[in-house]
C-alpha cells in the first residue's frame, strides 16, 4: 500500500499514527505530497478528486480517502482495535468528529493567514474559526477524564489537534486553559507513533 501524506498535515498524521499503532507501517509506503488549495496537485487528483491528503492507494488500484475512511480501513485490516465496537463506538466516533472539526477550523485559518494575500485577509472569518477551535478544545478537555489509558481513534485525533496547534498556532497557548489536556498530552508524547510523526514544515 502507498499513502499520500506530508509531514505538516494533521489529517495525514492521523493515518500515520494509525499505521504505526496497528503495526502496518512497514507495509505502507509514505509518499511526501505537496498540497495547496490554490495550486491543486495534479498527481494527487488521480488518487483523490478533492485533491487533499491523506489518500491511500491500495495494491489493486483502489484509492481511499479521507482520513476517517483510511484510518478505519487500516484498523480493520489489522484486526480492529482502535475503533470501539457496540455502544462505545458512538462516543469514539464523536470524539474523532470533534477533533476533525477543530482541525478543519485550524487548517482553514492557516490557509487564510499563510495563503491568502494579507491585503484581503478576513479577520472576522478568522475570529469565527477561532471560536470553533476554542469551543472544540473546551469539549475535548471535558472529554479527557473519560480517555482512561486508551489510545483509540478519538485520542489519536486529540493528539493530532494538540500537536498541530503547537506547530502552527503556539500563540493559542491551549495548555494555560486546559491543564488536564496538558498532562495527558505530555504522556502521549512518549508514544513512538506520536514521536515519530511530530509535525514539521
Ligand atoms: N476531511 C479531510 C481533510 C483533509 C485536508 O484538509 N487535508 C489538507 C492538508 S492538512 C489538504 O490536503 N488541503 C489541500 C486543499 O485544501 O486543497 C480528511 O479528514 O482527510
Coordinates of C-alpha atoms and ligand atoms in Angstrom, one line a residue:
X1 CA 0.0 0.0 0.0
X2 CA 1.0 3.6 -0.6
X3 CA -0.3 6.7 1.1
X4 CA 0.0 10.3 0.1
X5 CA 0.8 12.4 3.1
X6 CA 3.1 15.2 4.2
X7 CA 4.9 15.9 7.4
X8 CA 2.9 19.1 8.2
X9 CA -0.6 17.7 7.7
X10 CA -2.6 16.8 10.9
X11 CA -5.1 14.8 8.9
X12 CA -2.3 12.8 7.3
X13 CA -0.8 12.4 10.8
X14 CA -3.9 10.6 12.0
X15 CA -3.2 8.0 9.3
X16 CA 0.5 7.8 10.0
X17 CA -0.2 7.3 13.7
X18 CA -2.8 4.6 13.0
X19 CA -0.3 2.8 10.6
X20 CA 2.2 2.7 13.5
X21 CA -0.3 1.8 16.2
X22 CA -1.7 -1.1 14.1
X23 CA 1.8 -2.4 13.2
X24 CA 1.1 -1.9 9.5
X25 CA 3.6 0.9 8.9
X26 CA 6.2 -1.4 7.3
X27 CA 3.6 -2.4 4.7
X28 CA 2.8 1.2 3.8
X29 CA 5.0 3.5 1.7
X30 CA 4.5 7.1 2.7
X31 CA 4.7 9.4 -0.4
X32 CA 5.5 13.0 0.6
X33 CA 3.0 15.1 -1.3
X34 CA 2.7 18.9 -1.6
X35 CA -0.7 20.4 -1.4
X36 CA -2.1 23.9 -1.8
X37 CA -5.8 24.9 -2.1
X38 CA -4.7 27.5 -4.8
X39 CA -2.4 25.2 -6.8
X40 CA -4.0 21.8 -6.9
X41 CA -1.5 18.9 -7.2
X42 CA -2.5 17.1 -10.4
X43 CA -0.8 13.8 -9.4
X44 CA -2.9 13.8 -6.2
X45 CA -6.1 14.4 -8.1
X46 CA -5.7 10.9 -9.5
X47 CA -5.9 9.4 -6.0
X48 CA -8.5 11.9 -4.5
X49 CA -10.8 14.1 -6.6
X50 CA -10.9 16.5 -3.7
X51 CA -7.1 16.9 -4.2
X52 CA -6.4 16.6 -0.5
X53 CA -4.2 14.4 1.7
X54 CA -4.3 11.8 3.0
X55 CA -5.1 9.5 0.2
X56 CA -4.4 5.7 0.3
X57 CA -3.6 3.7 -2.8
X58 CA -4.3 0.0 -2.5
X59 CA -2.3 -2.6 -4.4
X60 CA -5.3 -3.4 -6.7
X61 CA -5.5 0.3 -7.8
X62 CA -8.4 1.3 -5.5
X63 CA -8.0 4.6 -3.7
X64 CA -9.4 5.5 -0.3
X65 CA -10.0 8.9 1.3
X66 CA -10.5 10.8 3.6
X67 CA -8.6 10.3 6.9
X68 CA -11.6 8.8 8.6
X69 CA -12.1 6.1 6.0
X70 CA -8.4 5.3 5.7
X71 CA -8.0 5.0 9.5
X72 CA -10.9 2.7 9.8
X73 CA -9.7 0.6 6.8
X74 CA -6.3 0.2 8.2
X75 CA -7.6 -0.7 11.7
X76 CA -10.0 -3.3 10.2
X77 CA -7.1 -4.7 8.1
X78 CA -5.1 -5.1 11.4
X79 CA -7.9 -6.8 13.3
X80 CA -9.9 -3.8 14.6
X81 CA -8.6 -2.4 17.9
X82 CA -8.7 1.4 17.5
X83 CA -12.4 1.8 16.7
X84 CA -14.6 0.8 19.6
X85 CA -17.5 -1.6 19.0
X86 CA -21.0 -1.6 20.4
X87 CA -22.3 1.3 22.3
X88 CA -18.7 2.7 22.9
X89 CA -18.4 3.2 19.1
X90 CA -20.6 6.4 19.1
X91 CA -18.7 8.4 21.7
X92 CA -15.4 7.4 20.0
X93 CA -16.7 8.5 16.5
X94 CA -18.0 11.7 18.0
X95 CA -14.6 12.4 19.6
X96 CA -13.0 11.8 16.2
X97 CA -15.5 14.2 14.6
X98 CA -14.8 16.8 17.3
X99 CA -11.1 16.6 16.6
X100 CA -11.6 16.7 12.8
X101 CA -13.8 19.8 13.3
X102 CA -11.1 21.6 15.3
X103 CA -8.5 20.6 12.7
X104 CA -10.8 21.9 9.8
X105 CA -11.0 25.3 11.6
X106 CA -7.3 25.4 12.3
X107 CA -6.3 24.3 8.7
X108 CA -8.7 26.9 7.2
X109 CA -7.2 29.6 9.4
X110 CA -3.7 28.5 8.4
X111 CA -4.7 29.0 4.7
X112 CA -6.3 32.3 5.5
X113 CA -3.1 33.5 7.2
X114 CA -0.4 31.8 5.1
X115 CA -2.0 31.5 1.6
X116 CA -4.4 34.4 1.2
X117 CA -2.7 37.8 0.4
X118 CA -2.6 39.8 3.5
X119 CA -4.4 42.8 2.0
X120 CA -7.6 40.6 1.6
X121 CA -7.4 38.8 4.9
X122 CA -10.8 38.5 6.5
X123 CA -10.3 38.9 10.3
X124 CA -14.0 38.3 11.2
X125 CA -13.8 35.0 9.4
X126 CA -10.6 34.1 11.3
X127 CA -12.3 35.0 14.6
X128 CA -15.2 32.7 13.7
X129 CA -12.8 29.8 13.1
X130 CA -11.1 30.6 16.4
X131 CA -14.4 30.3 18.2
X132 CA -14.7 26.7 16.8
X133 CA -11.2 25.9 17.9
X134 CA -11.7 27.3 21.4
X135 CA -15.2 25.6 21.8
X136 CA -13.7 22.4 20.5
X137 CA -10.8 22.5 22.9
X138 CA -13.2 23.0 25.8
X139 CA -15.2 20.0 24.8
X140 CA -12.0 18.0 24.4
X141 CA -11.0 19.0 27.9
X142 CA -14.3 17.9 29.3
X143 CA -14.0 14.5 27.5
X144 CA -10.4 13.9 28.6
X145 CA -11.2 12.3 32.0
X146 CA -13.0 9.5 30.0
X147 CA -9.9 8.7 28.0
X148 CA -8.5 6.4 30.6
X149 CA -5.5 4.6 29.3
X150 CA -6.9 4.0 25.9
X151 CA -5.4 5.4 22.7
X152 CA -8.1 4.8 20.1
X153 CA -9.2 6.8 17.1
X154 CA -10.6 9.7 19.3
X155 CA -7.4 10.0 21.3
X156 CA -5.3 9.8 18.1
X157 CA -7.4 12.7 16.8
X158 CA -6.8 14.6 20.0
X159 CA -3.0 14.1 19.8
X160 CA -3.1 15.4 16.2
X161 CA -5.1 18.5 17.3
X162 CA -2.8 19.4 20.1
X163 CA 0.3 18.8 18.1
X164 CA -1.0 20.9 15.2
X165 CA -1.8 23.8 17.5
X166 CA 1.7 23.7 18.9
X167 CA 3.1 23.6 15.4
X168 CA 1.2 26.3 13.7
X169 CA -0.5 28.3 16.5
X170 CA 1.7 28.3 19.6
X171 CA 0.1 31.7 20.5
X172 CA -3.2 29.9 21.3
X173 CA -1.4 28.6 24.4
X174 CA -4.0 25.9 25.0
X175 CA -2.0 24.5 27.9
X176 CA -2.8 27.6 30.0
X177 CA -6.5 27.0 29.8
X178 CA -6.6 23.2 29.7
X179 CA -4.1 21.7 32.3
X180 CA -5.9 18.3 32.0
X181 CA -5.1 18.2 28.3
X182 CA -1.6 19.4 29.0
X183 CA -0.9 16.5 31.4
X184 CA -2.5 13.9 29.0
X185 CA -0.6 15.2 26.0
X186 CA 2.7 15.1 27.9
X187 CA 2.2 11.3 28.4
X188 CA 1.1 10.7 24.9
X189 CA 4.2 12.4 23.5
X190 CA 6.2 9.4 24.8
X191 CA 4.5 7.0 22.4
X192 CA 6.7 6.1 19.4
X193 CA 3.8 6.6 17.0
X194 CA 3.4 10.1 18.1
X195 CA 7.1 11.0 18.5
X196 CA 7.8 9.6 15.0
X197 CA 5.2 11.8 13.4
X198 CA 6.0 15.2 15.0
X199 CA 4.8 17.8 12.6
X200 CA 7.4 19.7 10.5
X201 CA 7.3 22.1 7.7
Ligands
LIG1 N1 -11.6 15.7 5.8 C1 -10.3 15.5 5.2 C2 -9.5 16.8 5.3 C3 -8.1 16.7 4.6 C4 -7.4 18.0 4.5 O1 -8.0 19.1 4.7 N2 -6.1 18.0 4.0 C5 -5.4 19.2 3.8 C6 -4.0 19.1 4.3 S1 -4.0 19.1 6.1 C7 -5.3 19.3 2.3 O2 -5.0 18.4 1.6 N3 -5.5 20.5 1.7 C8 -5.4 20.8 0.3 C9 -6.5 21.6 -0.2 O3 -7.4 22.1 0.6 O4 -6.6 21.9 -1.4 C10 -9.6 14.3 5.9 O5 -10.1 14.0 7.0 O6 -8.7 13.7 5.3

